[in-house]
PDB file of C-alpha atoms in Angstrom:
ATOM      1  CA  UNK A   1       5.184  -3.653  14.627  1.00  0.00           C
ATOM      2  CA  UNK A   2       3.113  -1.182  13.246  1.00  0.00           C
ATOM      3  CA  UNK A   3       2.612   2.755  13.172  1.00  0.00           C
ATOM      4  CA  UNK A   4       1.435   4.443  16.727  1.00  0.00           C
ATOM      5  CA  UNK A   5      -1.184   5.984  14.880  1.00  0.00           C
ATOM      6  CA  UNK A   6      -2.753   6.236  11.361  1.00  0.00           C
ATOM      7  CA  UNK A   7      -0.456   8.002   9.584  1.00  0.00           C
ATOM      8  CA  UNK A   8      -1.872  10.354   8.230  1.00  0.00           C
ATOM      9  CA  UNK A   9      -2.938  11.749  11.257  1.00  0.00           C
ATOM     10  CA  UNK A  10       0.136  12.858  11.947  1.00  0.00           C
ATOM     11  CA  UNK A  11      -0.433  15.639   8.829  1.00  0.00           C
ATOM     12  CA  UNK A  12      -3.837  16.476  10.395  1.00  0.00           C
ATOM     13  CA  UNK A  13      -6.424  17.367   7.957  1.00  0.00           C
ATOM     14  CA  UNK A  14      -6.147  20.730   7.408  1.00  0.00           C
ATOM     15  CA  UNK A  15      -4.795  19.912   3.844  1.00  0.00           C
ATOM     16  CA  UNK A  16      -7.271  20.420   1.538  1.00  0.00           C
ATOM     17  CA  UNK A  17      -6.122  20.755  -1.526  1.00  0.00           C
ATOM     18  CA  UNK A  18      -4.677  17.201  -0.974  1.00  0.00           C
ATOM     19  CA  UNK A  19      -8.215  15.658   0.510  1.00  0.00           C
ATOM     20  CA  UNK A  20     -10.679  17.846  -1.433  1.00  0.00           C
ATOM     21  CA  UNK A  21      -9.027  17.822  -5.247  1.00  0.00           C
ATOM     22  CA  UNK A  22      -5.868  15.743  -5.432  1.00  0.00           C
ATOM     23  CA  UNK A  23      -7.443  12.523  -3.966  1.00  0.00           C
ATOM     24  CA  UNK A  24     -10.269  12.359  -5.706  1.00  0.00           C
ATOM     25  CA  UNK A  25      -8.598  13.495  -9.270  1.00  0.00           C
ATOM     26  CA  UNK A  26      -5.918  10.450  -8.307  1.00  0.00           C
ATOM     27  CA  UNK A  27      -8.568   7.973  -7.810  1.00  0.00           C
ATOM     28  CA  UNK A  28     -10.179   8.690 -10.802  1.00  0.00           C
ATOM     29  CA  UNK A  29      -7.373   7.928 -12.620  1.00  0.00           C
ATOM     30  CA  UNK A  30      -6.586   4.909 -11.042  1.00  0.00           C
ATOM     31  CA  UNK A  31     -10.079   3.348 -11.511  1.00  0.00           C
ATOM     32  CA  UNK A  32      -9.743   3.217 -15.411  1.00  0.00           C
ATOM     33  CA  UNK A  33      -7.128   0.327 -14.703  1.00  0.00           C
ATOM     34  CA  UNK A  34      -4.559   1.291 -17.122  1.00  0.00           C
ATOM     35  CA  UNK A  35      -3.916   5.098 -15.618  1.00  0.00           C
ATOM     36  CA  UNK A  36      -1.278   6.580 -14.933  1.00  0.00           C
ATOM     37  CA  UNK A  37       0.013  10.211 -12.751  1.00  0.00           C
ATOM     38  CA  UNK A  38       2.751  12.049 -11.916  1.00  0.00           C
ATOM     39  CA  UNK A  39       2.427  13.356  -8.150  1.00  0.00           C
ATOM     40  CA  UNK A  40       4.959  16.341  -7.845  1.00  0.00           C
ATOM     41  CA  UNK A  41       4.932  16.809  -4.107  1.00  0.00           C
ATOM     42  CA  UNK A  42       5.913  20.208  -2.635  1.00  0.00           C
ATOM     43  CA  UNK A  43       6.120  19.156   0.495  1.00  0.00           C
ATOM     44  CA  UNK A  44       8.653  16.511  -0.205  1.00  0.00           C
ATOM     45  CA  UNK A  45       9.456  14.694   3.396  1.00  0.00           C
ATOM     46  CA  UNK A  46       5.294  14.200   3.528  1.00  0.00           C
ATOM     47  CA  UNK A  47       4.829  12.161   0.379  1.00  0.00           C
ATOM     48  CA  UNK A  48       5.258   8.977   2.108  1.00  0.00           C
ATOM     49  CA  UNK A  49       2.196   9.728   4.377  1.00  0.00           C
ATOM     50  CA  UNK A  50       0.388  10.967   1.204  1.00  0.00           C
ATOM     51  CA  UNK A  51       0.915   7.593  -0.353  1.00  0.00           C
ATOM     52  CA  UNK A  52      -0.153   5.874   2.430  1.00  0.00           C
ATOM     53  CA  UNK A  53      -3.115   8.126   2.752  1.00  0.00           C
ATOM     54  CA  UNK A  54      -4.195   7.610  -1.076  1.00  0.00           C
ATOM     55  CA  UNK A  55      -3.260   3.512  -0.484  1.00  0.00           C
ATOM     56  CA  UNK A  56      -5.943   4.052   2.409  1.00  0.00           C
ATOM     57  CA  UNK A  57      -8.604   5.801   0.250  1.00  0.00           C
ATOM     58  CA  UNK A  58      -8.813   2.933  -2.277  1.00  0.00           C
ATOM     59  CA  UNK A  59      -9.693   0.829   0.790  1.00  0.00           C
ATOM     60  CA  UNK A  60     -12.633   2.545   2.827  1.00  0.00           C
ATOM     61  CA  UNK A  61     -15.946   0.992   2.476  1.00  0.00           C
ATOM     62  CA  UNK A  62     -18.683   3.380   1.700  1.00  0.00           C
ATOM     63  CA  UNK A  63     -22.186   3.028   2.459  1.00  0.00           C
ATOM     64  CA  UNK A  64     -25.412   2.451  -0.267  1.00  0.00           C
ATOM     65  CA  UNK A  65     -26.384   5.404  -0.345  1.00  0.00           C
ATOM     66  CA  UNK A  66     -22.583   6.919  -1.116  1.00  0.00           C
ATOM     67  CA  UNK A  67     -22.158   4.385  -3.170  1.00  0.00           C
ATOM     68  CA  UNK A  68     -25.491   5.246  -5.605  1.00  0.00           C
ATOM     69  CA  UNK A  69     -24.631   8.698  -5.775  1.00  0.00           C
ATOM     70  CA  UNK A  70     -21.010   8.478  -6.481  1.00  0.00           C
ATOM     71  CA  UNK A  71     -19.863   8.029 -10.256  1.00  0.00           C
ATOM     72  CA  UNK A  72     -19.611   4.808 -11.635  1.00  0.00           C
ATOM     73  CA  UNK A  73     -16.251   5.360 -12.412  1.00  0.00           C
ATOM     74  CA  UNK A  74     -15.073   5.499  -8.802  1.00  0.00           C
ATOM     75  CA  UNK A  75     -16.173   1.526  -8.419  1.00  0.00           C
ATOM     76  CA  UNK A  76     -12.918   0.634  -8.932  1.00  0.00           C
ATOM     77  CA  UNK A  77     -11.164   1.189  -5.785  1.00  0.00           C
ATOM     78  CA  UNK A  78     -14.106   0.885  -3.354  1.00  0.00           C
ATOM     79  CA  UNK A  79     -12.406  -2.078  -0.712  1.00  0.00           C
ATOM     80  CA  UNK A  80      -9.938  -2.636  -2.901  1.00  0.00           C
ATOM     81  CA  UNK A  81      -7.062  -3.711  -0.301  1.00  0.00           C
ATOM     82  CA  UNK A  82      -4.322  -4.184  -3.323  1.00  0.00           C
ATOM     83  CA  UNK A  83      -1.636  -5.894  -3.570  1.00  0.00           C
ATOM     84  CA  UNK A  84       0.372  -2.774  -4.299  1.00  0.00           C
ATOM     85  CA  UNK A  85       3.562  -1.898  -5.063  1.00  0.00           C
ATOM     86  CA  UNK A  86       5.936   0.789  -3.906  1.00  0.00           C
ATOM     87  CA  UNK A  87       9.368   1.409  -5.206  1.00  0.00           C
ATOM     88  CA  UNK A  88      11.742   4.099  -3.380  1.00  0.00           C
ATOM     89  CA  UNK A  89      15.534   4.155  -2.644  1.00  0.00           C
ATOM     90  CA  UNK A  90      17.454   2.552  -0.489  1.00  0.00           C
ATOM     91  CA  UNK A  91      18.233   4.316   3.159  1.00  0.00           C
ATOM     92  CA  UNK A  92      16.064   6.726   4.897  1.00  0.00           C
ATOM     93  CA  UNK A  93      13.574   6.611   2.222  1.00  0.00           C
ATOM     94  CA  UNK A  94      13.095   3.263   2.539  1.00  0.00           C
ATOM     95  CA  UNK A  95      12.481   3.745   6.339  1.00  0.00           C
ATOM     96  CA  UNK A  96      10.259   6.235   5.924  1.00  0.00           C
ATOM     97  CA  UNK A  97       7.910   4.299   3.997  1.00  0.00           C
ATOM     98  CA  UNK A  98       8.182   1.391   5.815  1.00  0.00           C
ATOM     99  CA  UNK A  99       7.074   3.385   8.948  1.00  0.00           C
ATOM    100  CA  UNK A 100       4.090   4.764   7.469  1.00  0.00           C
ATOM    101  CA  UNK A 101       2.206   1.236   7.054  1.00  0.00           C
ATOM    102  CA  UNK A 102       1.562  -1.829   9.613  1.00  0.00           C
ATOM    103  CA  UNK A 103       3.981  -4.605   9.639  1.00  0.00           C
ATOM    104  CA  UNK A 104       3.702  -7.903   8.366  1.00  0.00           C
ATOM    105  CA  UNK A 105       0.998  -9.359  10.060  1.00  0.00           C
ATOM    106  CA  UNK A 106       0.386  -6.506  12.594  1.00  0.00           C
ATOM    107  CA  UNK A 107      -3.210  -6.190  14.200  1.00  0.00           C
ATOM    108  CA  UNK A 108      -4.473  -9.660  12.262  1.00  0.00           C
ATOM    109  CA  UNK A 109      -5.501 -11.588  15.334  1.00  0.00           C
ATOM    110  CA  UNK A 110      -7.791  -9.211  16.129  1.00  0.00           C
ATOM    111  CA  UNK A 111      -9.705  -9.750  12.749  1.00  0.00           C
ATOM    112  CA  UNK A 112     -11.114 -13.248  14.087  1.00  0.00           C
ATOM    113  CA  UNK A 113     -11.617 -11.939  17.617  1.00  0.00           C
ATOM    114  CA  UNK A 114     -14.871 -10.943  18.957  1.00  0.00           C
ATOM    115  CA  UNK A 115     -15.211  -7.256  19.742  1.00  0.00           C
ATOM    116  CA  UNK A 116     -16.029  -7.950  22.996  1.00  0.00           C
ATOM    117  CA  UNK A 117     -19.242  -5.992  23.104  1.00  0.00           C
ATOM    118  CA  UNK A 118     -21.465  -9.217  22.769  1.00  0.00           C
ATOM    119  CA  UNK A 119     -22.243  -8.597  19.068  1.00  0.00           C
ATOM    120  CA  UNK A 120     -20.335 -11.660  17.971  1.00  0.00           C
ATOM    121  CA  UNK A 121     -18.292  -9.371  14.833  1.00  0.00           C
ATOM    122  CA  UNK A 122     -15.115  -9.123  14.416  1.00  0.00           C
ATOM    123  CA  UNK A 123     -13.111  -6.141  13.045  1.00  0.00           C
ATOM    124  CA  UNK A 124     -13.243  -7.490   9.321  1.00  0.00           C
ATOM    125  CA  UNK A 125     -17.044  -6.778   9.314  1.00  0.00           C
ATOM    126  CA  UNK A 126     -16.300  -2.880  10.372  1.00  0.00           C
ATOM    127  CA  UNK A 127     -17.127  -0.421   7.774  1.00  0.00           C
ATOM    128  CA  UNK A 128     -15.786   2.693   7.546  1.00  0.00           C
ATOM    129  CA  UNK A 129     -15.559   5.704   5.313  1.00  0.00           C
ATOM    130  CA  UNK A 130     -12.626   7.535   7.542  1.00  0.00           C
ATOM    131  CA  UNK A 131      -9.234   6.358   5.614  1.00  0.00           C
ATOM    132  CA  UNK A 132      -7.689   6.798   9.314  1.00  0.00           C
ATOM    133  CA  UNK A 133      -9.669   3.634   9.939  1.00  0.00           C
ATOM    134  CA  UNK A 134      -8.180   1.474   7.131  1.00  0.00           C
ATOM    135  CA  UNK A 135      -4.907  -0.566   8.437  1.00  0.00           C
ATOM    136  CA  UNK A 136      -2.409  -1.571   5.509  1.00  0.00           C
ATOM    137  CA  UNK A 137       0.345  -3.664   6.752  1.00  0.00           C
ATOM    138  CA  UNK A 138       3.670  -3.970   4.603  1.00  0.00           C
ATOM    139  CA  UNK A 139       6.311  -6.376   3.167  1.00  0.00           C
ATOM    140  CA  UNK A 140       9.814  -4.986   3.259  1.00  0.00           C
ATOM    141  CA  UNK A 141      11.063  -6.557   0.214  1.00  0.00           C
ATOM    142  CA  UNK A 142      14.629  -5.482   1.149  1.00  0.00           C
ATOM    143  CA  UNK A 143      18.358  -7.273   1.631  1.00  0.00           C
ATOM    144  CA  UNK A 144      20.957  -9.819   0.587  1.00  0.00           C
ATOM    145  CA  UNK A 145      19.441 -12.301  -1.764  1.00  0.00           C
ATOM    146  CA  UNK A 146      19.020 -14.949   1.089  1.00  0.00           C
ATOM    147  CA  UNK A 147      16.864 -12.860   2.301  1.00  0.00           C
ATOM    148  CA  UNK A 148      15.224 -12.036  -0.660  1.00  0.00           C
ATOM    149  CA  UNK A 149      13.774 -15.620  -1.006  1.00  0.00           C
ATOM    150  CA  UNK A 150      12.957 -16.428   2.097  1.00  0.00           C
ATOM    151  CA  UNK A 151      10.799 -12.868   2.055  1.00  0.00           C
ATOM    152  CA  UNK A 152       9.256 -14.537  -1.328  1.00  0.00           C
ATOM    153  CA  UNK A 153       7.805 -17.109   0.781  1.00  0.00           C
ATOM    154  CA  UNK A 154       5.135 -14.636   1.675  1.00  0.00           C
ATOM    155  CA  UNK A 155       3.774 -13.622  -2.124  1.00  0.00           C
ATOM    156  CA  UNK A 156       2.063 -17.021  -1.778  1.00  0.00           C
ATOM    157  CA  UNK A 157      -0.558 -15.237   0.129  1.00  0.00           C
ATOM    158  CA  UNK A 158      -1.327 -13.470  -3.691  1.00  0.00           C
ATOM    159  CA  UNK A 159      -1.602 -16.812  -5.164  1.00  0.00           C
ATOM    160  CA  UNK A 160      -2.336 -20.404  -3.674  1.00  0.00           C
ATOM    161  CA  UNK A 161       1.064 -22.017  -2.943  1.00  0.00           C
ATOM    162  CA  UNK A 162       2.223 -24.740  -0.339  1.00  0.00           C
ATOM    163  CA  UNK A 163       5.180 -22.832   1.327  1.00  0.00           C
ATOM    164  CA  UNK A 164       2.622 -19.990   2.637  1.00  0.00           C
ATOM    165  CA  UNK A 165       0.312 -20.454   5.214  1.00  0.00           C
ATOM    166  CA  UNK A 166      -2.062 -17.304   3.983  1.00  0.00           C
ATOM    167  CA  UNK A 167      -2.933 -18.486   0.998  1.00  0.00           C
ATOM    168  CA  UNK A 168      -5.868 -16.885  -1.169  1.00  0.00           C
ATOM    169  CA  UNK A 169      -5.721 -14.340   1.114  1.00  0.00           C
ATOM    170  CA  UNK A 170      -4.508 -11.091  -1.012  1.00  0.00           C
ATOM    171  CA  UNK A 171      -5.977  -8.300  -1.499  1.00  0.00           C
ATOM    172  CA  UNK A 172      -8.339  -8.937   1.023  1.00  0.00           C
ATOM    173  CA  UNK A 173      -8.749  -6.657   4.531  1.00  0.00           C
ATOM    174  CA  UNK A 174      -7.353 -10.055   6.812  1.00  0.00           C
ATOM    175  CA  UNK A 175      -4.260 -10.375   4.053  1.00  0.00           C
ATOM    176  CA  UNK A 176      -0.945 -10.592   6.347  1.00  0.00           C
ATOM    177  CA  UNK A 177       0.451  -7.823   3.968  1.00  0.00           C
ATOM    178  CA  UNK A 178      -1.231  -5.160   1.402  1.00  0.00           C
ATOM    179  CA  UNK A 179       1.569  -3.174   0.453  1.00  0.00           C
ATOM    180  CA  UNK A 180       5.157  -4.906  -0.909  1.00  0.00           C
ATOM    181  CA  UNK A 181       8.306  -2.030  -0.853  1.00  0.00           C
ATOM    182  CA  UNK A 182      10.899  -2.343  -2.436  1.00  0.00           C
ATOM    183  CA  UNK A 183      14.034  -0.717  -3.441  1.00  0.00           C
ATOM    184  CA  UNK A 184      14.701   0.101  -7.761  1.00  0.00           C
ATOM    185  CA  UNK A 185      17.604  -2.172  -7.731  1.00  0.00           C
ATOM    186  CA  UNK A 186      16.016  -4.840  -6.425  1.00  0.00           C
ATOM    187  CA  UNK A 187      13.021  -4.684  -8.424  1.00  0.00           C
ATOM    188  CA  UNK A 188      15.467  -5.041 -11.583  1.00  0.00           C
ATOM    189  CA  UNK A 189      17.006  -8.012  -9.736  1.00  0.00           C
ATOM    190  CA  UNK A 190      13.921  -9.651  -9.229  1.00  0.00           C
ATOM    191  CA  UNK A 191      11.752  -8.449 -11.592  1.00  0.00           C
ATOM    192  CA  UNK A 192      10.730 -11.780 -12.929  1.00  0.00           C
ATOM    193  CA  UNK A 193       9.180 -12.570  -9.252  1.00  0.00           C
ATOM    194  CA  UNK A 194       7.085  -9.363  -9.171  1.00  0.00           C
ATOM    195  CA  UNK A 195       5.503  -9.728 -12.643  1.00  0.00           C
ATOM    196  CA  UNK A 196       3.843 -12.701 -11.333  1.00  0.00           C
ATOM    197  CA  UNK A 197       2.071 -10.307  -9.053  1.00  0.00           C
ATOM    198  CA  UNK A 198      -1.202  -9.101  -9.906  1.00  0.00           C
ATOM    199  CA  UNK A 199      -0.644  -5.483  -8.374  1.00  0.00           C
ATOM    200  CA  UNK A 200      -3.791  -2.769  -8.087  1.00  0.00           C
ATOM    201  CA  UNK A 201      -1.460  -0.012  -7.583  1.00  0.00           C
ATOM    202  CA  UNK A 202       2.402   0.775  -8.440  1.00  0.00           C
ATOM    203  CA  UNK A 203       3.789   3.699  -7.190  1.00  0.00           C
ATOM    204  CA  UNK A 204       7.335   5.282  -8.382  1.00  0.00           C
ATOM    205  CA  UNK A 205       8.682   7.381  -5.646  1.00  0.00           C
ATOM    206  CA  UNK A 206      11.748   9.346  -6.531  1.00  0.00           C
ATOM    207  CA  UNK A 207      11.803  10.280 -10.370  1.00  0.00           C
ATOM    208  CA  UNK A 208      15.952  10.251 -10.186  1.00  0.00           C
ATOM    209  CA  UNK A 209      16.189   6.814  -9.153  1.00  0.00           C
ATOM    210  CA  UNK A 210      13.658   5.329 -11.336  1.00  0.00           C
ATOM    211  CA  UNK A 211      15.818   6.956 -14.171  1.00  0.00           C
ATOM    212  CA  UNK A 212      18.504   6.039 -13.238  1.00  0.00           C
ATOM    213  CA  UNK A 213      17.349   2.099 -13.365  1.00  0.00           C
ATOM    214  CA  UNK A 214      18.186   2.925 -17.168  1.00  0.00           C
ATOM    215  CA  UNK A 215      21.707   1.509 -16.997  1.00  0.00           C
ATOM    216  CA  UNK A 216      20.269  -2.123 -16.441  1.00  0.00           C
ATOM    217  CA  UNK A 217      18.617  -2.092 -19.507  1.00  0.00           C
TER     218      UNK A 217
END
């Protein structure tokens, strides 16, 4: 299962504050490694398409000559295809993220399969600066804790391991999954298991919840 369309089509492109300054400013920060941001979102039911869309951005490929004239600063998140991390509540916002991103798996046959078009490539040698283009499939890290471990299965794509078959495969464009979401609670649960992850991104969504994760501690 995956999204009908890129997400963030579905905003259009008209925004450009978002596109033109916060983007760029976010990606900035995020290629020093250790930054940090605080996104306030005015329009509040679109944030999960503008996480998705930033998730994207660290992704697209850019060409040479971008690439020379761009700061060096940006090198950071040019193809990087995570792992990342995104934390939400439980319920609809879960859902909502969860729609915005390509399931587990989704599209990754066609990264071995010729084009069609004679030219022998596949769709992992495509190279694209149009964030539309970039397809970030998800693991919804989510349910009882039988579930919980056989879902754990899968982070031995991030690492080698003998219960995954998609091993040494993270971070890369073919990875079965780029994205893991999660809910707070279950983060606290299992919070052992995702410090063994090395994550690229981590995003907090909902301030209220993350605070009040206090009372664990």
């Amino acid at each position: 299962r995956g999204p009908a369309i890129a997400p963030w089509k579905k905003l259009g492109k008209n925004d450009a504050e978002w596109t033109e300054s916060c983007v760029p400013r976010l990606l900035t920060i995020l290629a020093k490694g250790a930054g940090h941001a605080v996104m306030h979102d005015m329009q509040w039911d679109d944030r999960s398409f503008r996480v998705a869309n930033l998730l994207q951005n660290m992704a697209i490929s850019r060409s040479s000559e971008q690439s020379s004239s761009s700061s060096s600063t940006h090198d950071g998140y040019r193809n990087n295809y995570g792992p990342h991390l995104v934390v939400t509540s439980s319920g609809e916002d879960f859902d909502k993220f969860e729609r915005v991103f390509g399931g587990l798996g989704h599209g990754l046959m066609h990264t071995v399969v010729d084009k069609g078009d004679g030219s022998g490539s596949s769709r992992s040698a495509f190279v694209t600066n149009d964030p539309d283009d970039v397809l970030l499939r998800v693991l919804p890290y989510h349910g009882p804790k039988s579930r919980r471990r056989e879902l754990r299965k899968h982070f031995g794509s991030l690492s080698p391991s003998p219960e995954s078959h998609f091993s040494f495969l993270g971070g890369l464009e073919d990875s079965p999954f780029h994205v893991i979401l999660t809910t707070y609670s279950e983060l606290v649960e299992d919070y052992a298991h995702f410090c063994q992850i090395p994550f690229q991104a981590v995003v907090l969504d909902d301030g209220m919840s993350w605070l009040g994760c206090s009372h664990y501690d």
